[in-house]
Amino acid sequence: MDDQTHKQLWCIRFTRMSFLVTAVTVFICVTAILFSVIAYTPVRTFIPGYPDAHAKRAAIQSAIMADSLQNMMKIWEIYASNLRRVISGEEPARIDSLMNIGGVSGAVNAVADKTRDSLLREHVLEEEQFEISGRSDRSLPIEGMIFFTPLKGVVSQGYDEIMHPYIDITAPANSVVKAALDGTVIFAGWNDEAGYTIQLQHSNDIVTIYKHNQKLLKKTGDKVAAGTPIAMVGSTGSLSSGDHLHFELWYRGEAVNPTKYISF
């Protein structure tokens, strides 16, 4: 109302129905905004119990390990069954006859394939010394692979994508350097700057490089398993200033940070 003329300037009608409609509308809008923020932004990772990248990687590794353990249990079940026959004086059962055992057919098939193809594999190894192009049982992302620690020590210089795309690990001289994964030695020799160097080709387009060694234990073309000793820590090469291991991890042609996948 105007104070002078008492003329009505504006009015608003407020009822219980209008209050209810306003409250419901505000509630729906606030709920939609909160849902959008949680569903489509990284804020959701702050919610307790919501999986982040590390949890997903751990879940993948656990699933892979569980699958491997299940296969090993099946193979050992076959072995135990055949061992009982031998101890009791019976003839060892043929692998083909063990295929009828419930729940182990998949593992037996894998063993049978390896047995039947053994002669063919020996011939292929003679024809192709490196055999780095052979297919693996399954293709896994690097996050899902389990690496063996090549050397326990102190990371003296960390990974830098531009200036230092590898890491240096200090350890006493003549400490054993081990292969990080199953693979094939594609280079083992001397380099003026890197000293005694060994390079391994692994499945899934992974390459590991070990430099400044005092001594190499493998030669080009050798097959190695994860954890196999391949060299001794040293300080060879013009770029080395002390006993350490220069370690590089390459995935699909690009250097990656080893400390993300390996505990040193």
Short mmCIF file of C-alpha atoms in Angstrom, two decimals:
data_model
loop_
_atom_site.label_atom_id
_atom_site.label_comp_id
_atom_site.label_asym_id
_atom_site.label_seq_id
_atom_site.Cartn_x
_atom_site.Cartn_y
_atom_site.Cartn_z
CA MET A 1 0.00 0.00 0.00
CA ASP A 2 1.17 3.52 -0.75
CA ASP A 3 1.67 5.45 2.52
CA GLN A 4 0.24 8.66 1.12
CA THR A 5 -2.67 7.60 -1.05
CA HIS A 6 -3.28 4.15 0.49
CA LYS A 7 -3.40 2.81 -3.04
CA GLN A 8 -2.61 -0.88 -3.48
CA LEU A 9 0.73 -1.27 -5.25
CA TRP A 10 1.09 -5.06 -5.36
CA CYS A 11 -0.15 -8.14 -3.60
CA ILE A 12 0.82 -11.79 -3.19
CA ARG A 13 -1.49 -14.57 -2.23
CA PHE A 14 0.11 -17.17 0.05
CA THR A 15 -1.79 -20.34 0.81
CA ARG A 16 -0.88 -23.71 2.22
CA MET A 17 -1.08 -25.20 -1.27
CA SER A 18 1.34 -22.68 -2.73
CA PHE A 19 3.74 -23.32 0.18
CA LEU A 20 3.61 -27.05 -0.48
CA VAL A 21 4.26 -26.60 -4.21
CA THR A 22 7.19 -24.26 -3.51
CA ALA A 23 8.75 -26.65 -0.99
CA VAL A 24 8.44 -29.66 -3.32
CA THR A 25 9.94 -27.69 -6.23
CA VAL A 26 12.92 -26.55 -4.16
CA PHE A 27 13.50 -30.09 -2.89
CA ILE A 28 13.45 -31.55 -6.41
CA CYS A 29 15.86 -28.89 -7.71
CA VAL A 30 18.33 -29.39 -4.85
CA THR A 31 18.16 -33.17 -5.25
CA ALA A 32 18.80 -32.93 -9.01
CA ILE A 33 21.79 -30.64 -8.49
CA LEU A 34 23.33 -32.91 -5.84
CA PHE A 35 22.78 -35.99 -8.01
CA SER A 36 24.44 -34.32 -11.02
CA VAL A 37 27.45 -33.22 -8.97
CA ILE A 38 27.96 -36.69 -7.46
CA ALA A 39 27.29 -38.65 -10.67
CA TYR A 40 29.25 -36.60 -13.21
CA THR A 41 32.15 -35.05 -11.27
CA PRO A 42 35.16 -36.46 -9.34
CA VAL A 43 33.46 -35.40 -6.10
CA ARG A 44 32.00 -38.91 -5.89
CA THR A 45 35.46 -40.31 -5.00
CA PHE A 46 35.28 -38.47 -1.67
CA ILE A 47 32.26 -40.53 -0.60
CA PRO A 48 33.39 -43.21 1.94
CA GLY A 49 33.29 -46.65 0.34
CA TYR A 50 33.19 -45.42 -3.27
CA PRO A 51 35.94 -47.19 -5.31
CA ASP A 52 38.73 -45.04 -6.73
CA ALA A 53 41.42 -45.91 -9.29
CA HIS A 54 43.59 -47.71 -6.71
CA ALA A 55 40.66 -49.81 -5.51
CA LYS A 56 39.77 -50.77 -9.08
CA ARG A 57 43.39 -51.78 -9.79
CA ALA A 58 43.49 -53.86 -6.60
CA ALA A 59 40.22 -55.54 -7.58
CA ILE A 60 41.60 -56.43 -11.02
CA GLN A 61 44.78 -57.89 -9.50
CA SER A 62 42.74 -59.88 -6.96
CA ALA A 63 40.51 -61.30 -9.69
CA ILE A 64 43.53 -62.32 -11.78
CA MET A 65 45.22 -63.95 -8.79
CA ALA A 66 42.04 -65.82 -7.84
CA ASP A 67 41.72 -67.14 -11.39
CA SER A 68 45.36 -68.29 -11.41
CA LEU A 69 44.99 -70.00 -8.03
CA GLN A 70 41.84 -71.78 -9.19
CA ASN A 71 43.65 -73.16 -12.24
CA MET A 72 46.59 -74.28 -10.11
CA MET A 73 44.25 -76.06 -7.70
CA LYS A 74 42.69 -77.97 -10.58
CA ILE A 75 46.10 -79.00 -11.91
CA TRP A 76 47.23 -80.15 -8.45
CA GLU A 77 44.00 -82.13 -8.08
CA ILE A 78 44.88 -83.98 -11.28
CA TYR A 79 48.43 -84.54 -10.05
CA ALA A 80 47.21 -85.89 -6.68
CA SER A 81 44.77 -88.24 -8.38
CA ASN A 82 47.51 -89.68 -10.58
CA LEU A 83 49.93 -89.87 -7.62
CA ARG A 84 47.44 -91.96 -5.62
CA ARG A 85 47.26 -94.42 -8.51
CA VAL A 86 51.04 -94.73 -8.63
CA ILE A 87 51.34 -95.25 -4.85
CA SER A 88 48.64 -97.94 -4.90
CA GLY A 89 50.55 -99.81 -7.61
CA GLU A 90 48.22 -99.00 -10.46
CA GLU A 91 49.26 -97.72 -13.84
CA PRO A 92 49.34 -93.92 -14.13
CA ALA A 93 46.19 -92.66 -15.80
CA ARG A 94 46.47 -91.06 -19.20
CA ILE A 95 45.66 -87.38 -19.38
CA ASP A 96 42.82 -88.10 -21.81
CA SER A 97 41.17 -90.40 -19.24
CA LEU A 98 41.42 -87.75 -16.53
CA MET A 99 39.31 -85.39 -18.62
CA ASN A 100 36.21 -87.13 -17.27
CA ILE A 101 36.90 -85.92 -13.72
CA GLY A 102 34.27 -83.33 -12.82
CA GLY A 103 35.38 -79.71 -12.54
CA VAL A 104 38.90 -80.16 -13.91
CA SER A 105 38.34 -80.53 -17.63
CA GLY A 106 39.55 -77.03 -18.43
CA ALA A 107 42.83 -77.45 -16.58
CA VAL A 108 43.36 -80.94 -18.02
CA ASN A 109 42.79 -79.64 -21.53
CA ALA A 110 45.52 -77.08 -20.96
CA VAL A 111 47.92 -79.78 -19.71
CA ALA A 112 46.98 -82.08 -22.59
CA ASP A 113 47.60 -79.35 -25.16
CA LYS A 114 51.05 -78.68 -23.68
CA THR A 115 51.90 -82.41 -23.73
CA ARG A 116 50.78 -82.97 -27.32
CA ASP A 117 52.52 -79.85 -28.60
CA SER A 118 55.85 -80.35 -26.82
CA LEU A 119 57.63 -81.72 -29.90
CA LEU A 120 56.24 -78.95 -32.09
CA ARG A 121 57.39 -76.30 -29.60
CA GLU A 122 60.93 -77.68 -29.56
CA HIS A 123 61.00 -77.44 -33.35
CA VAL A 124 59.70 -73.86 -33.27
CA LEU A 125 62.30 -72.88 -30.66
CA GLU A 126 65.04 -74.14 -32.96
CA GLU A 127 63.65 -72.18 -35.90
CA GLU A 128 62.95 -68.99 -33.95
CA GLN A 129 65.52 -68.40 -31.23
CA PHE A 130 63.87 -65.41 -29.59
CA GLU A 131 60.22 -66.51 -29.86
CA ILE A 132 59.06 -63.11 -28.67
CA SER A 133 56.10 -62.99 -31.05
CA GLY A 134 54.28 -65.96 -29.52
CA ARG A 135 50.86 -65.29 -28.11
CA SER A 136 50.18 -65.37 -24.38
CA ASP A 137 47.28 -67.03 -22.66
CA ARG A 138 45.49 -63.71 -22.30
CA SER A 139 46.10 -60.06 -22.94
CA LEU A 140 46.08 -57.95 -19.77
CA PRO A 141 46.45 -54.22 -19.16
CA ILE A 142 49.62 -53.28 -17.36
CA GLU A 143 47.54 -52.37 -14.29
CA GLY A 144 46.40 -55.98 -14.04
CA MET A 145 49.88 -57.56 -14.24
CA ILE A 146 51.87 -58.74 -11.23
CA PHE A 147 55.57 -57.72 -11.39
CA PHE A 148 58.48 -59.27 -9.52
CA THR A 149 60.67 -56.71 -7.74
CA PRO A 150 63.94 -56.67 -9.73
CA LEU A 151 66.00 -55.26 -6.84
CA LYS A 152 65.26 -54.36 -3.23
CA GLY A 153 66.93 -51.07 -2.44
CA VAL A 154 66.49 -47.32 -2.14
CA VAL A 155 65.15 -45.31 -5.08
CA SER A 156 67.86 -42.62 -5.26
CA GLN A 157 66.37 -40.80 -8.24
CA GLY A 158 62.71 -41.06 -9.13
CA TYR A 159 60.80 -41.02 -12.39
CA ASP A 160 60.34 -37.80 -14.36
CA GLU A 161 58.45 -37.99 -17.64
CA ILE A 162 60.66 -35.36 -19.33
CA MET A 163 64.05 -35.26 -17.63
CA HIS A 164 64.39 -38.75 -16.14
CA PRO A 165 61.91 -41.31 -17.61
CA TYR A 166 63.29 -44.16 -15.48
CA ILE A 167 64.44 -44.77 -11.91
CA ASP A 168 67.75 -45.44 -10.15
CA ILE A 169 67.90 -47.94 -7.28
CA THR A 170 70.93 -47.99 -4.99
CA ALA A 171 72.04 -51.29 -3.49
CA PRO A 172 75.31 -52.94 -2.41
CA ALA A 173 77.65 -54.07 -5.17
CA ASN A 174 77.03 -57.58 -6.53
CA SER A 175 73.43 -57.63 -5.30
CA VAL A 176 71.32 -59.88 -7.51
CA VAL A 177 69.15 -58.24 -10.19
CA LYS A 178 66.11 -60.32 -11.13
CA ALA A 179 63.69 -60.34 -14.07
CA ALA A 180 60.46 -58.41 -13.43
CA LEU A 181 58.35 -60.69 -15.68
CA ASP A 182 58.63 -63.81 -17.80
CA GLY A 183 60.33 -62.91 -21.06
CA THR A 184 63.18 -63.21 -23.53
CA VAL A 185 66.58 -61.50 -23.48
CA ILE A 186 66.71 -59.33 -26.60
CA PHE A 187 70.01 -57.63 -25.73
CA ALA A 188 72.82 -58.44 -23.33
CA GLY A 189 76.10 -56.61 -23.79
CA TRP A 190 78.30 -53.59 -23.17
CA ASN A 191 77.53 -49.92 -23.73
CA ASP A 192 80.09 -47.17 -23.10
CA GLU A 193 77.59 -44.97 -21.27
CA ALA A 194 75.32 -47.59 -19.67
CA GLY A 195 77.93 -50.27 -18.97
CA TYR A 196 76.72 -53.88 -18.91
CA THR A 197 73.10 -53.71 -20.05
CA ILE A 198 70.39 -56.33 -20.43
CA GLN A 199 66.98 -55.85 -22.05
CA LEU A 200 63.98 -58.18 -21.75
CA GLN A 201 60.96 -58.46 -24.04
CA HIS A 202 57.76 -59.52 -22.27
CA SER A 203 54.22 -60.23 -23.40
CA ASN A 204 51.63 -57.45 -23.81
CA ASP A 205 54.20 -55.12 -25.47
CA ILE A 206 56.25 -54.65 -22.27
CA VAL A 207 60.03 -54.16 -22.27
CA THR A 208 62.29 -53.83 -19.21
CA ILE A 209 65.87 -52.50 -19.30
CA TYR A 210 68.58 -52.96 -16.64
CA LYS A 211 71.80 -50.87 -16.89
CA HIS A 212 75.15 -50.26 -15.11
CA ASN A 213 75.49 -53.91 -14.02
CA GLN A 214 78.75 -55.39 -12.79
CA LYS A 215 78.10 -58.72 -14.49
CA LEU A 216 75.45 -60.23 -16.77
CA LEU A 217 74.13 -63.71 -16.00
CA LYS A 218 72.12 -64.22 -19.20
CA LYS A 219 72.85 -63.88 -22.89
CA THR A 220 70.80 -62.74 -25.86
CA GLY A 221 68.08 -65.23 -26.73
CA ASP A 222 67.75 -66.78 -23.27
CA LYS A 223 64.28 -67.38 -21.85
CA VAL A 224 63.81 -66.14 -18.28
CA ALA A 225 61.03 -66.46 -15.73
CA ALA A 226 59.94 -63.75 -13.32
CA GLY A 227 62.38 -63.63 -10.40
CA THR A 228 65.22 -65.28 -12.34
CA PRO A 229 68.67 -63.72 -11.59
CA ILE A 230 69.87 -61.93 -14.72
CA ALA A 231 72.68 -59.63 -13.54
CA MET A 232 74.73 -58.29 -10.60
CA VAL A 233 74.56 -54.69 -9.38
CA GLY A 234 77.56 -52.56 -10.25
CA SER A 235 78.70 -49.14 -11.40
CA THR A 236 79.83 -49.69 -14.97
CA GLY A 237 79.55 -47.14 -17.75
CA SER A 238 80.58 -43.48 -17.98
CA LEU A 239 77.21 -42.20 -16.68
CA SER A 240 77.37 -44.12 -13.39
CA SER A 241 78.71 -42.52 -10.21
CA GLY A 242 78.08 -45.38 -7.75
CA ASP A 243 76.68 -48.85 -7.33
CA HIS A 244 73.05 -48.81 -8.46
CA LEU A 245 70.57 -50.24 -10.94
CA HIS A 246 69.19 -48.08 -13.73
CA PHE A 247 65.74 -49.57 -14.41
CA GLU A 248 63.37 -48.71 -17.27
CA LEU A 249 59.82 -49.97 -17.88
CA TRP A 250 58.33 -49.51 -21.36
CA TYR A 251 54.71 -50.23 -22.29
CA ARG A 252 53.52 -50.06 -25.91
CA GLY A 253 56.52 -47.98 -26.95
CA GLU A 254 56.29 -45.43 -24.11
CA ALA A 255 58.23 -45.17 -20.86
CA VAL A 256 56.06 -45.50 -17.72
CA ASN A 257 56.74 -44.97 -14.03
CA PRO A 258 57.87 -48.33 -12.56
CA THR A 259 57.01 -47.30 -8.99
CA LYS A 260 53.30 -47.31 -9.90
CA TYR A 261 53.37 -51.06 -10.52
CA ILE A 262 56.39 -52.38 -8.57
CA SER A 263 57.28 -52.11 -4.88
CA PHE A 264 61.01 -51.51 -4.49
#
